[in-house]
Amino acid sequence: MNKADLIGSIAEKSGLSKAEASSALDAFVSSVSDALASGERISLVGFGSFSVDQRGERMGRNPRTGEEIQIAAKNVVKFKPGAGLSAAVN
């Protein structure tokens, strides 16, 4: 499912127009991005939770040359599915 398919599904299930569903989805994505960028954790009961974790600096290897390289530390987004989502897919 791509973004257009998701917008169509949201519009159909909620009774919104596709333009309204697109605006709602964009607002959701923007809100989640802003919250995660500020270090907040987002928990949607039954669906799951999003959080930011720090991945430390580490050594890696260039697969082409075999040369060792230093990989910088960075923040990564993690998602942990909730019980309702896990039950729905199993």
mmCIF file of N, CA and C in Angstrom:
data_model
loop_
_atom_site.group_PDB
_atom_site.id
_atom_site.type_symbol
_atom_site.label_atom_id
_atom_site.label_comp_id
_atom_site.label_asym_id
_atom_site.label_seq_id
_atom_site.Cartn_x
_atom_site.Cartn_y
_atom_site.Cartn_z
ATOM 1 N N MET A 1 0.857 -1.174 0.000
ATOM 2 C CA MET A 1 0.000 0.000 0.000
ATOM 3 C C MET A 1 0.897 1.230 0.000
ATOM 4 N N ASN A 2 0.641 2.136 -0.917
ATOM 5 C CA ASN A 2 1.390 3.391 -0.946
ATOM 6 C C ASN A 2 0.540 4.512 -0.347
ATOM 7 N N LYS A 3 1.070 5.732 -0.367
ATOM 8 C CA LYS A 3 0.378 6.847 0.281
ATOM 9 C C LYS A 3 -0.990 7.106 -0.345
ATOM 10 N N ALA A 4 -1.088 7.045 -1.669
ATOM 11 C CA ALA A 4 -2.366 7.290 -2.342
ATOM 12 C C ALA A 4 -3.398 6.230 -1.956
ATOM 13 N N ASP A 5 -2.962 4.973 -1.860
ATOM 14 C CA ASP A 5 -3.863 3.901 -1.438
ATOM 15 C C ASP A 5 -4.336 4.121 -0.003
ATOM 16 N N LEU A 6 -3.411 4.538 0.863
ATOM 17 C CA LEU A 6 -3.756 4.798 2.262
ATOM 18 C C LEU A 6 -4.753 5.939 2.372
ATOM 19 N N ILE A 7 -4.533 6.997 1.606
ATOM 20 C CA ILE A 7 -5.466 8.127 1.614
ATOM 21 C C ILE A 7 -6.842 7.679 1.151
ATOM 22 N N GLY A 8 -6.904 6.866 0.105
ATOM 23 C CA GLY A 8 -8.181 6.342 -0.385
ATOM 24 C C GLY A 8 -8.883 5.495 0.656
ATOM 25 N N SER A 9 -8.139 4.670 1.361
ATOM 26 C CA SER A 9 -8.715 3.817 2.400
ATOM 27 C C SER A 9 -9.233 4.648 3.576
ATOM 28 N N ILE A 10 -8.464 5.655 3.986
ATOM 29 C CA ILE A 10 -8.893 6.539 5.078
ATOM 30 C C ILE A 10 -10.166 7.274 4.676
ATOM 31 N N ALA A 11 -10.195 7.780 3.454
ATOM 32 C CA ALA A 11 -11.365 8.514 2.974
ATOM 33 C C ALA A 11 -12.600 7.613 2.961
ATOM 34 N N GLU A 12 -12.439 6.399 2.489
ATOM 35 C CA GLU A 12 -13.567 5.461 2.405
ATOM 36 C C GLU A 12 -14.092 5.074 3.786
ATOM 37 N N LYS A 13 -13.181 4.773 4.715
ATOM 38 C CA LYS A 13 -13.588 4.303 6.040
ATOM 39 C C LYS A 13 -14.083 5.414 6.956
ATOM 40 N N SER A 14 -13.657 6.659 6.695
ATOM 41 C CA SER A 14 -14.052 7.748 7.589
ATOM 42 C C SER A 14 -15.158 8.630 7.029
ATOM 43 N N GLY A 15 -15.442 8.501 5.736
ATOM 44 C CA GLY A 15 -16.445 9.351 5.123
ATOM 45 C C GLY A 15 -15.916 10.725 4.745
ATOM 46 N N LEU A 16 -14.606 10.920 4.825
ATOM 47 C CA LEU A 16 -13.983 12.177 4.422
ATOM 48 C C LEU A 16 -13.725 12.160 2.921
ATOM 49 N N SER A 17 -13.536 13.335 2.355
ATOM 50 C CA SER A 17 -13.101 13.395 0.962
ATOM 51 C C SER A 17 -11.623 13.008 0.918
ATOM 52 N N LYS A 18 -11.133 12.702 -0.271
ATOM 53 C CA LYS A 18 -9.720 12.351 -0.387
ATOM 54 C C LYS A 18 -8.820 13.527 -0.009
ATOM 55 N N ALA A 19 -9.240 14.741 -0.319
ATOM 56 C CA ALA A 19 -8.454 15.928 0.047
ATOM 57 C C ALA A 19 -8.381 16.076 1.570
ATOM 58 N N GLU A 20 -9.518 15.861 2.241
ATOM 59 C CA GLU A 20 -9.539 15.951 3.708
ATOM 60 C C GLU A 20 -8.713 14.824 4.326
ATOM 61 N N ALA A 21 -8.803 13.619 3.770
ATOM 62 C CA ALA A 21 -8.022 12.490 4.281
ATOM 63 C C ALA A 21 -6.533 12.738 4.081
ATOM 64 N N SER A 22 -6.171 13.334 2.940
ATOM 65 C CA SER A 22 -4.769 13.659 2.677
ATOM 66 C C SER A 22 -4.262 14.690 3.682
ATOM 67 N N SER A 23 -5.061 15.699 3.968
ATOM 68 C CA SER A 23 -4.680 16.713 4.952
ATOM 69 C C SER A 23 -4.532 16.098 6.341
ATOM 70 N N ALA A 24 -5.440 15.195 6.692
ATOM 71 C CA ALA A 24 -5.374 14.539 7.998
ATOM 72 C C ALA A 24 -4.122 13.671 8.110
ATOM 73 N N LEU A 25 -3.814 12.934 7.055
ATOM 74 C CA LEU A 25 -2.622 12.091 7.071
ATOM 75 C C LEU A 25 -1.362 12.942 7.142
ATOM 76 N N ASP A 26 -1.302 14.022 6.374
ATOM 77 C CA ASP A 26 -0.144 14.914 6.414
ATOM 78 C C ASP A 26 0.028 15.536 7.804
ATOM 79 N N ALA A 27 -1.085 15.903 8.437
ATOM 80 C CA ALA A 27 -1.027 16.479 9.784
ATOM 81 C C ALA A 27 -0.527 15.441 10.783
ATOM 82 N N PHE A 28 -0.980 14.196 10.635
ATOM 83 C CA PHE A 28 -0.527 13.109 11.518
ATOM 84 C C PHE A 28 0.975 12.890 11.375
ATOM 85 N N VAL A 29 1.438 12.784 10.150
ATOM 86 C CA VAL A 29 2.860 12.540 9.902
ATOM 87 C C VAL A 29 3.700 13.704 10.430
ATOM 88 N N SER A 30 3.240 14.926 10.207
ATOM 89 C CA SER A 30 3.953 16.101 10.689
ATOM 90 C C SER A 30 4.007 16.133 12.212
ATOM 91 N N SER A 31 2.899 15.827 12.850
ATOM 92 C CA SER A 31 2.841 15.827 14.321
ATOM 93 C C SER A 31 3.763 14.762 14.906
ATOM 94 N N VAL A 32 3.757 13.576 14.322
ATOM 95 C CA VAL A 32 4.621 12.492 14.795
ATOM 96 C C VAL A 32 6.086 12.882 14.596
ATOM 97 N N SER A 33 6.417 13.424 13.427
ATOM 98 C CA SER A 33 7.797 13.829 13.143
ATOM 99 C C SER A 33 8.270 14.892 14.125
ATOM 100 N N ASP A 34 7.445 15.898 14.379
ATOM 101 C CA ASP A 34 7.811 16.970 15.305
ATOM 102 C C ASP A 34 8.019 16.438 16.720
ATOM 103 N N ALA A 35 7.119 15.553 17.153
ATOM 104 C CA ALA A 35 7.227 15.000 18.506
ATOM 105 C C ALA A 35 8.491 14.156 18.641
ATOM 106 N N LEU A 36 8.785 13.326 17.655
ATOM 107 C CA LEU A 36 9.978 12.492 17.719
ATOM 108 C C LEU A 36 11.247 13.345 17.650
ATOM 109 N N ALA A 37 11.229 14.400 16.846
ATOM 110 C CA ALA A 37 12.392 15.277 16.741
ATOM 111 C C ALA A 37 12.696 15.967 18.067
ATOM 112 N N SER A 38 11.665 16.206 18.862
ATOM 113 C CA SER A 38 11.883 16.842 20.165
ATOM 114 C C SER A 38 12.124 15.815 21.273
ATOM 115 N N GLY A 39 12.237 14.538 20.901
ATOM 116 C CA GLY A 39 12.588 13.505 21.872
ATOM 117 C C GLY A 39 11.417 12.859 22.583
ATOM 118 N N GLU A 40 10.197 13.190 22.192
ATOM 119 C CA GLU A 40 9.024 12.603 22.838
ATOM 120 C C GLU A 40 8.779 11.180 22.336
ATOM 121 N N ARG A 41 8.056 10.413 23.145
ATOM 122 C CA ARG A 41 7.615 9.078 22.781
ATOM 123 C C ARG A 41 6.137 9.160 22.449
ATOM 124 N N ILE A 42 5.708 8.478 21.396
ATOM 125 C CA ILE A 42 4.308 8.503 20.983
ATOM 126 C C ILE A 42 3.734 7.115 21.183
ATOM 127 N N SER A 43 2.652 7.038 21.927
ATOM 128 C CA SER A 43 2.016 5.760 22.212
ATOM 129 C C SER A 43 0.565 5.800 21.750
ATOM 130 N N LEU A 44 0.216 4.916 20.838
ATOM 131 C CA LEU A 44 -1.154 4.779 20.351
ATOM 132 C C LEU A 44 -1.656 3.414 20.829
ATOM 133 N N VAL A 45 -2.488 3.422 21.862
ATOM 134 C CA VAL A 45 -2.949 2.193 22.500
ATOM 135 C C VAL A 45 -3.605 1.281 21.470
ATOM 136 N N GLY A 46 -3.172 0.034 21.449
ATOM 137 C CA GLY A 46 -3.696 -0.955 20.522
ATOM 138 C C GLY A 46 -2.970 -0.984 19.193
ATOM 139 N N PHE A 47 -2.262 0.099 18.848
ATOM 140 C CA PHE A 47 -1.530 0.148 17.582
ATOM 141 C C PHE A 47 -0.038 -0.051 17.812
ATOM 142 N N GLY A 48 0.553 0.781 18.666
ATOM 143 C CA GLY A 48 1.973 0.655 18.945
ATOM 144 C C GLY A 48 2.557 1.961 19.438
ATOM 145 N N SER A 49 3.877 1.964 19.584
ATOM 146 C CA SER A 49 4.538 3.175 20.058
ATOM 147 C C SER A 49 5.781 3.460 19.228
ATOM 148 N N PHE A 50 6.014 4.755 19.026
ATOM 149 C CA PHE A 50 7.184 5.244 18.316
ATOM 150 C C PHE A 50 8.099 5.891 19.340
ATOM 151 N N SER A 51 9.392 5.685 19.202
ATOM 152 C CA SER A 51 10.350 6.331 20.089
ATOM 153 C C SER A 51 11.641 6.582 19.319
ATOM 154 N N VAL A 52 12.499 7.412 19.906
ATOM 155 C CA VAL A 52 13.794 7.711 19.320
ATOM 156 C C VAL A 52 14.857 7.100 20.207
ATOM 157 N N ASP A 53 15.798 6.418 19.594
ATOM 158 C CA ASP A 53 16.889 5.790 20.324
ATOM 159 C C ASP A 53 18.194 6.263 19.693
ATOM 160 N N GLN A 54 19.244 6.315 20.476
ATOM 161 C CA GLN A 54 20.537 6.734 19.939
ATOM 162 C C GLN A 54 21.362 5.503 19.607
ATOM 163 N N ARG A 55 21.822 5.458 18.380
ATOM 164 C CA ARG A 55 22.722 4.384 17.951
ATOM 165 C C ARG A 55 24.130 4.947 18.082
ATOM 166 N N GLY A 56 24.961 4.252 18.810
ATOM 167 C CA GLY A 56 26.312 4.735 19.070
ATOM 168 C C GLY A 56 27.224 4.646 17.860
ATOM 169 N N GLU A 57 28.352 5.322 17.973
ATOM 170 C CA GLU A 57 29.382 5.265 16.943
ATOM 171 C C GLU A 57 29.940 3.850 16.912
ATOM 172 N N ARG A 58 30.246 3.375 15.715
ATOM 173 C CA ARG A 58 30.749 2.003 15.613
ATOM 174 C C ARG A 58 31.651 1.858 14.390
ATOM 175 N N MET A 59 32.372 0.766 14.365
ATOM 176 C CA MET A 59 33.224 0.465 13.223
ATOM 177 C C MET A 59 32.422 -0.368 12.227
ATOM 178 N N GLY A 60 32.604 -0.078 10.956
ATOM 179 C CA GLY A 60 31.964 -0.835 9.898
ATOM 180 C C GLY A 60 32.995 -1.214 8.863
ATOM 181 N N ARG A 61 32.537 -1.868 7.820
ATOM 182 C CA ARG A 61 33.459 -2.303 6.786
ATOM 183 C C ARG A 61 32.860 -1.992 5.422
ATOM 184 N N ASN A 62 33.658 -1.382 4.556
ATOM 185 C CA ASN A 62 33.238 -1.132 3.189
ATOM 186 C C ASN A 62 33.216 -2.484 2.474
ATOM 187 N N PRO A 63 32.041 -2.936 2.007
ATOM 188 C CA PRO A 63 31.960 -4.270 1.406
ATOM 189 C C PRO A 63 32.747 -4.395 0.100
ATOM 190 N N ARG A 64 32.971 -3.277 -0.563
ATOM 191 C CA ARG A 64 33.694 -3.313 -1.837
ATOM 192 C C ARG A 64 35.195 -3.478 -1.639
ATOM 193 N N THR A 65 35.742 -2.712 -0.689
ATOM 194 C CA THR A 65 37.200 -2.708 -0.506
ATOM 195 C C THR A 65 37.655 -3.483 0.721
ATOM 196 N N GLY A 66 36.741 -3.748 1.653
ATOM 197 C CA GLY A 66 37.113 -4.416 2.889
ATOM 198 C C GLY A 66 37.726 -3.470 3.910
ATOM 199 N N GLU A 67 37.842 -2.187 3.546
ATOM 200 C CA GLU A 67 38.434 -1.194 4.435
ATOM 201 C C GLU A 67 37.502 -0.903 5.612
ATOM 202 N N GLU A 68 38.090 -0.800 6.813
ATOM 203 C CA GLU A 68 37.293 -0.452 7.989
ATOM 204 C C GLU A 68 37.005 1.038 7.972
ATOM 205 N N ILE A 69 35.768 1.392 8.320
ATOM 206 C CA ILE A 69 35.370 2.791 8.371
ATOM 207 C C ILE A 69 34.647 3.059 9.679
ATOM 208 N N GLN A 70 34.704 4.311 10.113
ATOM 209 C CA GLN A 70 34.013 4.717 11.329
ATOM 210 C C GLN A 70 32.609 5.186 10.946
ATOM 211 N N ILE A 71 31.588 4.607 11.556
ATOM 212 C CA ILE A 71 30.204 5.003 11.314
ATOM 213 C C ILE A 71 29.779 5.895 12.482
ATOM 214 N N ALA A 72 29.334 7.099 12.154
ATOM 215 C CA ALA A 72 28.997 8.087 13.172
ATOM 216 C C ALA A 72 27.744 7.693 13.955
ATOM 217 N N ALA A 73 27.641 8.205 15.175
ATOM 218 C CA ALA A 73 26.452 8.003 15.996
ATOM 219 C C ALA A 73 25.285 8.760 15.376
ATOM 220 N N LYS A 74 24.077 8.244 15.570
ATOM 221 C CA LYS A 74 22.896 8.944 15.061
ATOM 222 C C LYS A 74 21.656 8.493 15.820
ATOM 223 N N ASN A 75 20.605 9.290 15.694
ATOM 224 C CA ASN A 75 19.321 8.943 16.285
ATOM 225 C C ASN A 75 18.531 8.105 15.283
ATOM 226 N N VAL A 76 17.844 7.084 15.784
ATOM 227 C CA VAL A 76 17.027 6.233 14.930
ATOM 228 C C VAL A 76 15.620 6.136 15.510
ATOM 229 N N VAL A 77 14.626 6.009 14.649
ATOM 230 C CA VAL A 77 13.235 5.865 15.074
ATOM 231 C C VAL A 77 12.948 4.380 15.258
ATOM 232 N N LYS A 78 12.321 4.052 16.360
ATOM 233 C CA LYS A 78 11.937 2.664 16.632
ATOM 234 C C LYS A 78 10.422 2.589 16.760
ATOM 235 N N PHE A 79 9.860 1.478 16.311
ATOM 236 C CA PHE A 79 8.430 1.232 16.428
ATOM 237 C C PHE A 79 8.225 -0.110 17.100
ATOM 238 N N LYS A 80 7.395 -0.121 18.133
ATOM 239 C CA LYS A 80 7.059 -1.360 18.817
ATOM 240 C C LYS A 80 5.562 -1.569 18.650
ATOM 241 N N PRO A 81 5.146 -2.628 17.940
ATOM 242 C CA PRO A 81 3.711 -2.846 17.721
ATOM 243 C C PRO A 81 2.988 -3.169 19.020
ATOM 244 N N GLY A 82 1.736 -2.701 19.101
ATOM 245 C CA GLY A 82 0.893 -2.975 20.256
ATOM 246 C C GLY A 82 0.215 -4.335 20.121
ATOM 247 N N ALA A 83 -0.436 -4.751 21.165
ATOM 248 C CA ALA A 83 -1.096 -6.063 21.188
ATOM 249 C C ALA A 83 -2.189 -6.161 20.131
ATOM 250 N N GLY A 84 -2.947 -5.096 19.937
ATOM 251 C CA GLY A 84 -4.021 -5.119 18.949
ATOM 252 C C GLY A 84 -3.495 -5.294 17.533
ATOM 253 N N LEU A 85 -2.428 -4.593 17.183
ATOM 254 C CA LEU A 85 -1.823 -4.730 15.857
ATOM 255 C C LEU A 85 -1.211 -6.100 15.669
ATOM 256 N N SER A 86 -0.527 -6.584 16.680
ATOM 257 C CA SER A 86 0.072 -7.917 16.602
ATOM 258 C C SER A 86 -0.983 -8.988 16.417
ATOM 259 N N ALA A 87 -2.094 -8.850 17.127
ATOM 260 C CA ALA A 87 -3.186 -9.829 17.001
ATOM 261 C C ALA A 87 -3.827 -9.763 15.626
ATOM 262 N N ALA A 88 -3.912 -8.575 15.047
ATOM 263 C CA ALA A 88 -4.564 -8.407 13.750
ATOM 264 C C ALA A 88 -3.762 -9.054 12.622
ATOM 265 N N VAL A 89 -2.451 -9.104 12.734
ATOM 266 C CA VAL A 89 -1.634 -9.660 11.656
ATOM 267 C C VAL A 89 -1.268 -11.124 11.871
ATOM 268 N N ASN A 90 -1.586 -11.658 13.027
ATOM 269 C CA ASN A 90 -1.265 -13.078 13.287
ATOM 270 C C ASN A 90 -2.496 -13.932 13.330
#
